[in-house]
Short mmCIF file of C-alpha atoms and ligand atoms in Angstrom, two decimals:
data_model
loop_
_atom_site.label_atom_id
_atom_site.label_comp_id
_atom_site.label_asym_id
_atom_site.label_seq_id
_atom_site.Cartn_x
_atom_site.Cartn_y
_atom_site.Cartn_z
CA MET A 1 167.52 29.01 87.84
CA GLU A 2 163.85 27.22 88.34
CA SER A 3 161.49 29.50 89.77
CA LEU A 4 159.67 27.93 92.79
CA ASN A 5 156.05 29.41 92.43
CA LEU A 6 152.96 28.38 94.93
CA ILE A 7 150.81 27.92 92.57
CA SER A 8 147.67 25.71 93.87
CA LEU A 9 146.99 24.61 97.11
CA ARG A 10 144.79 22.25 97.85
CA ALA A 11 143.23 19.10 99.71
CA THR A 12 144.24 16.06 97.95
CA SER A 13 141.56 14.10 96.68
CA PRO A 14 141.11 11.11 97.44
CA THR A 15 142.15 9.83 94.51
CA PRO A 16 145.67 11.84 94.37
CA ARG A 17 146.95 10.26 91.08
CA ALA A 18 144.74 11.04 89.15
CA ALA A 19 144.04 14.05 90.11
CA ALA A 20 147.56 15.32 89.53
CA GLY A 21 146.85 14.32 86.34
CA PHE A 22 150.25 13.04 83.99
CA SER A 23 150.24 9.51 85.65
CA PHE A 24 151.78 7.72 83.25
CA GLN A 25 151.68 4.06 83.29
CA GLN A 26 147.91 3.78 81.84
CA SER A 27 148.59 6.48 79.18
CA LEU A 28 151.21 4.86 76.73
CA ASN A 29 150.67 3.96 74.15
CA PRO A 30 150.93 0.48 72.28
CA ILE A 31 153.35 -0.35 70.79
CA PRO A 32 153.09 -2.84 67.88
CA LYS A 33 153.38 -6.38 67.90
CA ASN A 34 157.09 -7.48 67.31
CA SER A 35 158.79 -3.96 68.63
CA SER A 36 161.22 -4.37 70.75
CA ILE A 37 161.47 -0.14 72.41
CA SER A 38 165.24 0.13 71.04
CA SER A 39 163.70 -0.17 67.48
CA LEU A 40 161.20 2.62 67.82
CA MET A 41 164.47 4.70 69.03
CA PRO A 42 165.86 7.11 66.34
CA GLN A 43 169.56 6.23 65.62
CA ALA A 44 170.88 9.67 67.63
CA HIS A 45 169.22 8.12 70.92
CA LYS A 46 170.72 5.08 71.42
CA LYS A 47 173.78 4.99 72.76
CA ASN A 48 171.77 7.18 75.68
CA GLN A 49 169.98 4.39 76.65
CA SER A 50 171.48 3.15 79.86
CA PHE A 51 168.10 3.38 82.01
CA LEU A 52 166.15 1.21 78.37
CA GLY A 53 168.47 -1.39 80.00
CA GLN A 54 167.36 -1.61 83.05
CA ILE A 55 163.13 -1.73 82.50
CA SER A 56 160.82 -4.46 81.94
CA PHE A 57 158.42 -3.04 79.12
CA PRO A 58 156.67 -6.46 80.46
CA ALA A 59 156.11 -5.96 84.18
CA ILE A 60 154.49 -1.89 83.38
CA LYS A 61 150.99 -2.26 82.63
CA SER A 62 149.66 -1.37 79.58
CA GLN A 63 146.84 -2.16 77.14
CA GLN A 64 148.52 -3.77 73.43
CA PHE A 65 146.48 -3.58 71.21
CA GLU A 66 147.32 -6.60 68.18
CA VAL A 67 146.44 -7.31 64.77
CA LYS A 68 146.82 -10.21 63.66
CA ASP A 69 145.35 -12.06 60.46
CA GLY A 70 142.36 -8.53 60.41
CA SER A 71 141.15 -9.06 63.99
CA SER A 72 142.14 -6.90 66.35
CA THR A 73 142.66 -7.51 70.81
CA ALA A 74 143.39 -5.94 73.51
CA SER A 75 144.68 -7.05 76.27
CA GLU A 76 146.06 -5.92 79.98
CA THR A 77 148.95 -7.00 81.75
CA SER A 78 149.37 -5.63 86.09
CA VAL A 79 152.02 -5.53 88.05
CA PRO A 80 152.07 -4.25 92.00
CA GLU A 81 152.83 -0.54 91.70
CA VAL A 82 155.87 0.69 93.16
CA ASP A 83 158.04 3.67 93.90
CA ALA A 84 160.62 2.04 90.78
CA LEU A 85 158.64 1.54 88.41
CA LYS A 86 156.84 4.89 88.67
CA ILE A 87 160.31 6.49 88.66
CA LYS A 88 160.24 3.98 85.20
CA GLU A 89 157.34 5.40 83.81
CA TRP A 90 158.66 8.42 84.22
CA GLU A 91 161.41 8.05 81.68
CA VAL A 92 160.01 6.11 79.64
CA GLY A 93 157.59 9.70 79.25
CA MET A 94 160.35 11.20 78.58
CA TYR A 95 161.74 8.59 75.76
CA GLN A 96 158.41 9.40 74.51
CA ASN A 97 158.86 13.93 73.65
CA GLU A 98 162.74 12.86 72.90
CA VAL A 99 161.52 10.50 70.04
CA ALA A 100 158.52 13.10 69.17
CA ALA A 101 161.51 15.35 69.56
CA SER A 102 163.65 14.07 66.88
CA GLN A 103 161.59 14.16 64.66
CA GLY A 104 160.64 18.14 64.89
CA ILE A 105 157.72 17.87 67.27
CA LYS A 106 158.25 20.56 69.38
CA ILE A 107 154.79 20.05 71.00
CA ARG A 108 155.89 17.78 74.75
CA ARG A 109 153.20 14.56 74.97
CA ARG A 110 153.94 15.41 78.83
CA PRO A 111 155.66 17.07 81.35
CA SER A 112 159.39 16.67 81.40
CA SER A 113 160.77 17.29 84.63
CA GLY A 114 158.68 14.54 87.00
CA PRO A 115 154.98 15.11 88.34
CA PRO A 116 154.42 18.78 88.57
CA GLN A 117 152.73 18.47 92.18
CA HIS A 118 153.32 17.28 95.74
CA TYR A 119 151.83 16.06 97.65
CA VAL A 120 152.74 17.61 102.09
CA GLY A 121 150.08 15.54 104.10
CA PRO A 122 146.28 17.01 102.87
CA PHE A 123 147.67 19.57 100.84
CA GLU A 124 148.79 19.83 97.16
CA PHE A 125 151.97 22.11 95.74
CA ARG A 126 152.93 23.06 92.26
CA LEU A 127 156.74 24.14 91.52
CA GLN A 128 155.82 25.31 88.66
CA ASN A 129 159.65 25.61 86.18
CA GLU A 130 160.42 25.03 82.40
CA GLY A 131 160.02 21.07 82.27
CA ASN A 132 156.16 20.63 83.83
CA THR A 133 154.77 24.83 82.90
CA PRO A 134 153.10 23.63 78.99
CA ARG A 135 154.57 26.43 76.90
CA ASN A 136 151.17 27.11 74.64
CA ILE A 137 147.76 26.07 74.13
CA LEU A 138 148.27 23.43 71.91
CA GLU A 139 151.13 21.49 74.92
CA GLU A 140 148.10 22.63 78.07
CA ILE A 141 145.02 20.88 75.72
CA VAL A 142 147.30 17.49 75.26
CA TRP A 143 148.85 17.40 78.89
CA ASN A 144 145.51 17.36 80.02
CA LYS A 145 144.49 15.41 77.28
CA ASP A 146 147.02 12.77 78.79
CA VAL A 147 145.14 12.77 81.85
CA GLU A 148 141.15 12.65 80.81
CA VAL A 149 142.13 9.63 78.46
CA THR A 150 143.92 8.15 81.57
CA GLN A 151 140.39 8.60 83.39
CA MET A 152 138.71 7.31 80.50
CA LYS A 153 139.86 4.54 80.09
CA GLU A 154 139.99 3.39 83.76
CA LYS A 155 136.08 3.38 83.09
CA LYS A 156 136.26 1.82 80.08
CA PRO A 157 138.74 0.40 79.00
CA TYR A 158 139.71 -1.89 75.55
CA ALA A 159 137.47 -5.11 76.51
CA VAL A 160 134.97 -3.07 77.28
CA LEU A 161 135.11 -1.55 73.89
CA LYS A 162 135.95 -4.32 72.13
CA LYS A 163 132.08 -5.91 73.16
CA LEU A 164 130.97 -2.23 71.96
CA LEU A 165 132.04 -1.59 68.67
CA ASP A 166 130.29 -4.98 67.43
CA LYS A 167 127.01 -2.83 67.91
CA ALA A 168 128.37 0.22 66.33
CA PRO A 169 126.33 1.05 62.95
CA PRO A 170 129.31 0.01 60.06
CA ALA A 171 131.56 3.11 58.99
CA ARG A 172 129.69 5.86 56.62
CA ASP A 173 132.52 6.98 53.48
CA PHE A 174 134.50 9.95 55.01
CA ILE A 175 136.02 10.68 51.69
CA GLY A 176 134.07 9.08 49.10
CA ALA A 177 130.73 11.76 50.20
CA LEU A 178 133.70 14.87 50.06
CA LYS A 179 134.76 13.34 46.24
CA ALA A 180 130.96 12.99 45.41
CA ALA A 181 130.38 16.72 46.74
CA ASN A 182 133.30 18.09 44.57
CA ALA A 183 131.99 16.38 41.50
CA ARG A 184 128.53 17.43 41.87
CA THR A 185 129.00 21.00 43.21
CA GLY A 186 132.66 21.74 41.29
CA PHE A 187 133.39 23.28 44.70
CA PRO A 188 135.52 21.87 47.29
CA GLY A 189 133.57 18.68 49.32
CA LEU A 190 132.17 20.85 52.41
CA ILE A 191 133.29 19.98 56.16
CA ALA A 192 130.97 21.87 58.52
CA GLU A 193 132.18 21.95 61.58
CA VAL A 194 129.49 21.94 65.02
CA LYS A 195 131.58 24.35 67.81
CA LYS A 196 130.35 25.88 69.97
CA ALA A 197 133.77 27.19 71.53
CA SER A 198 137.49 27.69 70.60
CA PRO A 199 140.93 29.21 73.04
CA SER A 200 141.24 31.05 70.10
CA ARG A 201 137.75 32.78 69.56
CA GLY A 202 136.03 32.45 73.05
CA VAL A 203 132.68 31.29 72.67
CA LEU A 204 130.77 31.14 69.15
CA ARG A 205 127.26 30.44 69.57
CA GLU A 206 125.63 30.39 72.85
CA ASN A 207 122.71 28.97 71.65
CA PHE A 208 124.39 25.66 71.01
CA ASP A 209 121.90 22.90 69.72
CA PRO A 210 124.51 20.35 68.01
CA VAL A 211 122.07 18.54 66.42
CA GLN A 212 119.93 21.56 64.51
CA ILE A 213 122.97 22.74 63.83
CA ALA A 214 124.24 19.59 62.01
CA LYS A 215 120.83 19.48 60.06
CA ALA A 216 120.73 23.21 58.85
CA TYR A 217 124.62 21.88 57.74
CA GLU A 218 123.10 19.18 55.72
CA LYS A 219 120.13 20.48 54.30
CA GLY A 220 122.33 23.57 53.07
CA GLY A 221 124.56 20.58 51.24
CA ALA A 222 127.57 20.19 53.99
CA ALA A 223 129.35 17.12 52.49
CA CYS A 224 130.61 16.18 55.51
CA LEU A 225 130.25 16.75 60.00
CA SER A 226 133.33 17.95 61.84
CA VAL A 227 132.03 17.77 65.88
CA LEU A 228 134.53 18.87 68.78
CA THR A 229 134.55 16.62 71.21
CA ASP A 230 136.51 18.25 73.29
CA ALA A 231 135.20 20.07 77.26
CA LYS A 232 137.61 21.79 78.49
CA TYR A 233 138.78 24.00 75.50
CA PHE A 234 136.08 23.29 73.04
CA GLN A 235 132.72 23.28 74.97
CA GLY A 236 132.26 19.67 72.82
CA GLY A 237 131.55 16.67 74.14
CA PHE A 238 130.80 12.75 73.13
CA GLU A 239 127.45 12.67 73.43
CA ASN A 240 127.21 15.53 70.64
CA LEU A 241 129.00 13.22 68.27
CA GLU A 242 126.78 10.53 69.75
CA LEU A 243 123.00 12.59 68.81
CA ILE A 244 123.64 13.97 66.33
CA ARG A 245 124.52 10.42 64.44
CA ASN A 246 120.97 8.58 66.18
CA SER A 247 119.57 12.01 64.34
CA GLY A 248 119.25 10.43 61.40
CA VAL A 249 122.00 12.43 59.53
CA GLN A 250 123.20 11.06 56.26
CA CYS A 251 126.75 12.76 56.68
CA PRO A 252 129.25 10.88 57.76
CA LEU A 253 130.99 12.45 60.91
CA LEU A 254 135.04 13.89 62.06
CA CYS A 255 135.84 12.98 65.65
CA LYS A 256 137.87 16.69 65.72
CA GLU A 257 139.57 15.80 69.06
CA PHE A 258 143.12 16.11 70.49
CA VAL A 259 144.25 12.46 69.74
CA ILE A 260 147.22 11.32 71.63
CA ASP A 261 146.41 7.05 72.29
CA ALA A 262 145.10 4.32 70.20
CA TRP A 263 142.34 4.42 72.90
CA GLN A 264 140.22 7.66 72.04
CA ILE A 265 140.12 5.90 68.42
CA TYR A 266 137.97 2.91 69.77
CA TYR A 267 136.13 5.42 71.45
CA ALA A 268 135.00 7.29 69.12
CA ARG A 269 134.12 4.62 66.42
CA VAL A 270 132.16 3.06 69.28
CA LYS A 271 129.88 6.65 69.33
CA GLY A 272 129.25 6.10 65.48
CA ALA A 273 133.03 8.34 64.44
CA ASP A 274 133.76 7.76 60.23
CA ALA A 275 136.49 9.87 60.72
CA ILE A 276 138.96 10.97 62.90
CA LEU A 277 142.10 13.44 63.33
CA LEU A 278 145.62 12.91 63.88
CA ILE A 279 147.45 15.68 64.45
CA ALA A 280 151.30 15.55 62.64
CA ALA A 281 152.31 18.37 65.47
CA VAL A 282 152.01 15.88 68.11
CA LEU A 283 152.51 12.67 66.90
CA PRO A 284 155.12 10.75 66.27
CA ASP A 285 155.07 9.12 62.46
CA LEU A 286 155.06 5.95 64.97
CA ASP A 287 151.98 6.89 66.00
CA LEU A 288 150.11 7.80 63.16
CA LYS A 289 151.12 4.91 61.09
CA TYR A 290 149.75 2.71 63.08
CA MET A 291 146.66 4.95 63.88
CA THR A 292 146.27 5.12 60.53
CA LYS A 293 146.15 1.10 60.30
CA ILE A 294 143.53 0.89 63.57
CA CYS A 295 141.17 3.38 61.43
CA LYS A 296 141.35 1.36 58.19
CA LEU A 297 140.81 -1.28 60.61
CA PHE A 298 137.46 -0.59 61.27
CA GLY A 299 136.66 1.47 58.07
CA MET A 300 137.64 4.87 58.98
CA THR A 301 139.51 7.52 57.94
CA ALA A 302 141.95 9.33 59.48
CA LEU A 303 142.36 13.67 58.71
CA VAL A 304 145.96 13.81 58.94
CA GLU A 305 146.98 17.49 59.81
CA VAL A 306 149.74 19.60 59.29
CA HIS A 307 150.76 22.92 59.10
CA ASP A 308 154.09 23.79 58.07
CA GLU A 309 156.73 21.94 55.41
CA ARG A 310 158.13 19.88 57.52
CA GLU A 311 155.22 17.90 58.65
CA PHE A 312 153.52 17.79 55.56
CA ASP A 313 157.52 16.07 54.21
CA ARG A 314 156.51 13.46 57.73
CA VAL A 315 152.94 13.17 56.00
CA LEU A 316 153.96 12.53 52.53
CA ALA A 317 156.89 9.85 52.98
CA ILE A 318 154.09 7.83 55.21
CA GLU A 319 152.19 4.70 53.08
CA GLY A 320 148.53 4.65 53.32
CA ILE A 321 147.20 8.43 53.72
CA GLU A 322 144.49 9.24 51.95
CA LEU A 323 143.31 12.41 53.65
CA ILE A 324 145.86 15.35 54.40
CA GLY A 325 144.41 18.49 55.76
CA ILE A 326 146.10 22.01 56.15
CA ASN A 327 145.67 23.97 58.58
CA ASN A 328 145.80 27.82 57.82
CA ARG A 329 146.17 28.48 61.93
CA ASN A 330 149.00 27.97 63.52
CA LEU A 331 148.04 26.20 66.80
CA GLU A 332 150.74 27.22 68.79
CA THR A 333 150.02 30.83 68.22
CA PHE A 334 146.44 31.48 66.43
CA GLU A 335 148.36 33.28 63.46
CA LEU A 336 145.79 32.67 60.84
CA ASP A 337 147.20 33.24 57.32
CA ILE A 338 144.41 30.91 54.46
CA ALA A 339 148.43 31.35 51.93
CA ASN A 340 149.61 28.13 54.06
CA THR A 341 147.61 25.74 51.92
CA LYS A 342 148.79 27.66 48.66
CA LYS A 343 152.13 27.82 50.38
CA LEU A 344 152.36 24.05 51.20
CA LEU A 345 150.98 23.06 47.62
CA GLU A 346 153.48 24.50 46.19
CA GLY A 347 155.73 22.31 43.38
CA GLU A 348 157.12 18.95 44.19
CA ARG A 349 154.90 18.65 46.84
CA GLY A 350 151.49 19.36 44.94
CA GLN A 351 152.88 16.81 41.97
CA LYS A 352 153.52 14.03 44.89
CA ILE A 353 149.92 14.74 46.62
CA ILE A 354 148.99 14.17 42.56
CA GLU A 355 150.14 11.54 42.50
CA LYS A 356 149.40 9.60 45.59
CA GLY A 357 145.89 10.56 44.88
CA ILE A 358 145.89 12.39 48.15
CA THR A 359 142.44 13.88 49.15
CA VAL A 360 143.86 17.81 50.45
CA VAL A 361 141.22 19.17 53.06
CA GLY A 362 141.64 23.73 53.26
CA GLU A 363 141.96 24.20 57.10
CA SER A 364 140.43 27.12 58.96
CA GLY A 365 140.15 31.14 58.55
CA LEU A 366 137.79 30.54 55.50
CA PHE A 367 135.23 32.95 55.36
CA THR A 368 133.78 34.17 51.80
CA PRO A 369 133.72 32.59 47.68
CA ALA A 370 137.12 34.43 47.83
CA ASP A 371 138.06 32.65 50.15
CA ILE A 372 137.16 29.56 48.52
CA ALA A 373 138.12 30.09 45.27
CA TYR A 374 141.65 31.10 46.18
CA VAL A 375 142.39 27.68 48.54
CA GLN A 376 140.60 25.85 46.01
CA GLU A 377 142.89 27.24 42.94
CA ALA A 378 145.72 26.30 45.26
CA GLY A 379 144.47 22.72 44.72
CA VAL A 380 142.58 21.43 47.95
CA LYS A 381 139.18 19.31 46.96
CA ALA A 382 137.68 19.57 50.13
CA VAL A 383 137.53 22.42 52.92
CA LEU A 384 136.71 22.81 57.17
CA VAL A 385 134.84 25.47 57.75
CA GLY A 386 133.44 26.17 61.95
CA GLU A 387 134.08 29.68 62.72
CA SER A 388 131.53 31.33 59.85
CA LEU A 389 129.12 29.37 59.89
CA VAL A 390 128.52 28.22 63.78
CA LYS A 391 128.22 31.69 63.89
CA GLN A 392 125.71 32.36 61.84
CA ASP A 393 121.72 32.65 62.85
CA ASP A 394 121.20 30.31 59.83
CA PRO A 395 123.49 27.61 59.13
CA THR A 396 122.34 26.51 55.58
CA ALA A 397 122.13 29.80 54.51
CA GLY A 398 125.24 30.69 55.80
CA ILE A 399 126.98 27.84 53.77
CA ALA A 400 125.18 29.44 50.59
CA GLN A 401 127.04 32.60 51.55
CA LEU A 402 129.35 31.47 52.12
CA PHE A 403 130.02 29.66 48.78
CA GLY A 404 128.39 32.30 47.10
CA LYS A 405 125.75 29.75 45.44
CA ASP A 406 123.01 27.19 46.74
CA ILE A 407 125.71 24.13 47.20
CA SER A 408 122.21 22.06 48.38
CA LEU A 409 121.04 21.31 44.35
O1 LIG B 1 140.78 27.40 66.78
C1 LIG B 1 141.22 27.13 67.57
O2 LIG B 1 141.78 27.81 68.59
C2 LIG B 1 142.30 26.28 68.39
C3 LIG B 1 143.43 26.57 68.78
C4 LIG B 1 143.56 24.70 69.37
C5 LIG B 1 143.82 23.62 68.96
C6 LIG B 1 142.48 23.42 67.68
C7 LIG B 1 141.89 25.00 67.67
N1 LIG B 1 141.76 24.52 66.40
C8 LIG B 1 141.37 23.30 65.48
C9 LIG B 1 140.53 24.51 64.43
O3 LIG B 1 141.68 24.32 64.07
C10 LIG B 1 139.23 24.00 63.85
O4 LIG B 1 137.97 23.90 64.67
C11 LIG B 1 139.42 24.09 62.29
O5 LIG B 1 140.07 23.99 61.46
C12 LIG B 1 137.87 25.17 62.22
O6 LIG B 1 138.82 26.35 61.82
P1 LIG B 1 137.85 27.92 61.28
O7 LIG B 1 136.70 27.54 60.26
O8 LIG B 1 138.45 28.52 61.08
O9 LIG B 1 136.61 27.51 63.28
#
């Protein structure tokens, strides 16, 4: 039975929908042109489409991205907000969860039991139950991101970003930089992470100057940099990405975000990102395909992250993916095991990677030259390293220590 816990009681803000979060109408991902919603449904779910028949999809305020002859446009349609429409939005949100679940994705994109907040006069109550309580940290991050992106999109809609895109400097070749570093040093190309804190480790560096750290990494021989842009859980920000981009640092930059909406790719590009992280544990195949295409359109690289065999197989089946990260950290439990990289690259999967010419990045938990040698032996051509470098007083020296050699030369 559902437990009824009063977990918050506060005056409502002037914009209760935004304060409550989980407002779905602006957070629907754009649906590729010429796709009907039923064509996006897995077969197993097609029989269960009672609510779909009643939804007029064009009527939902949505932002649709169109790709035509290599050019991109975004359009917005508005309709009056009515209660019935809100109910439909919930149904669509739940449907997204269903599609994801059918692909083995355990992370729910948003709460499945309806809006968690209930308004009684000026007060707000939350009824806690399994459907509206995140099951793990990754799910919590994703649900919060949904609210955050909805609010950011209101401030900077596609039309605004499109104009800013034209002014952004061209994207740098992320994979090219990794390959060149690998060829030059004989070690995996290094993506060094500019990260102040993380949910699993807390604050990693009190005295955190993103530009100083980025310059130290570049000096130490990093091929590329990864910049955390999430503020709530990692104490990062898009301002860090922008500051580093404008500081004269030449390394291509990865926007380390929790992407749930194509709008975030536009925003990252405007802020100077050359690459962006797409997490297979969060994004269904259709999103991965679609977002990868948007990245290509912008000259950006998608780093598609997997943690287990199922995610790896899904991603290997998608055409056009050139960079795959194997995360040694389970983002639901925080468990770290660098043997995960080896396990996933053994046998047929490793063979497929070679045949398809995909570059693999070993991610997380790399602290010593032996760790680097271990994942290199497993088949990676690049590594993504955060904690062991960012904690060093001198991150330049930290890189030489990590590789057991000065790789800047
Ligand atoms: O690190 C976390 O606590 C975490 C929690 C939830 C989602 C993502 C998380 N980390 C992202 C990463 O995997 C790392 O930042 C990255 O791979 C570098 O790892 P490390 O070298 O171990 O800092």
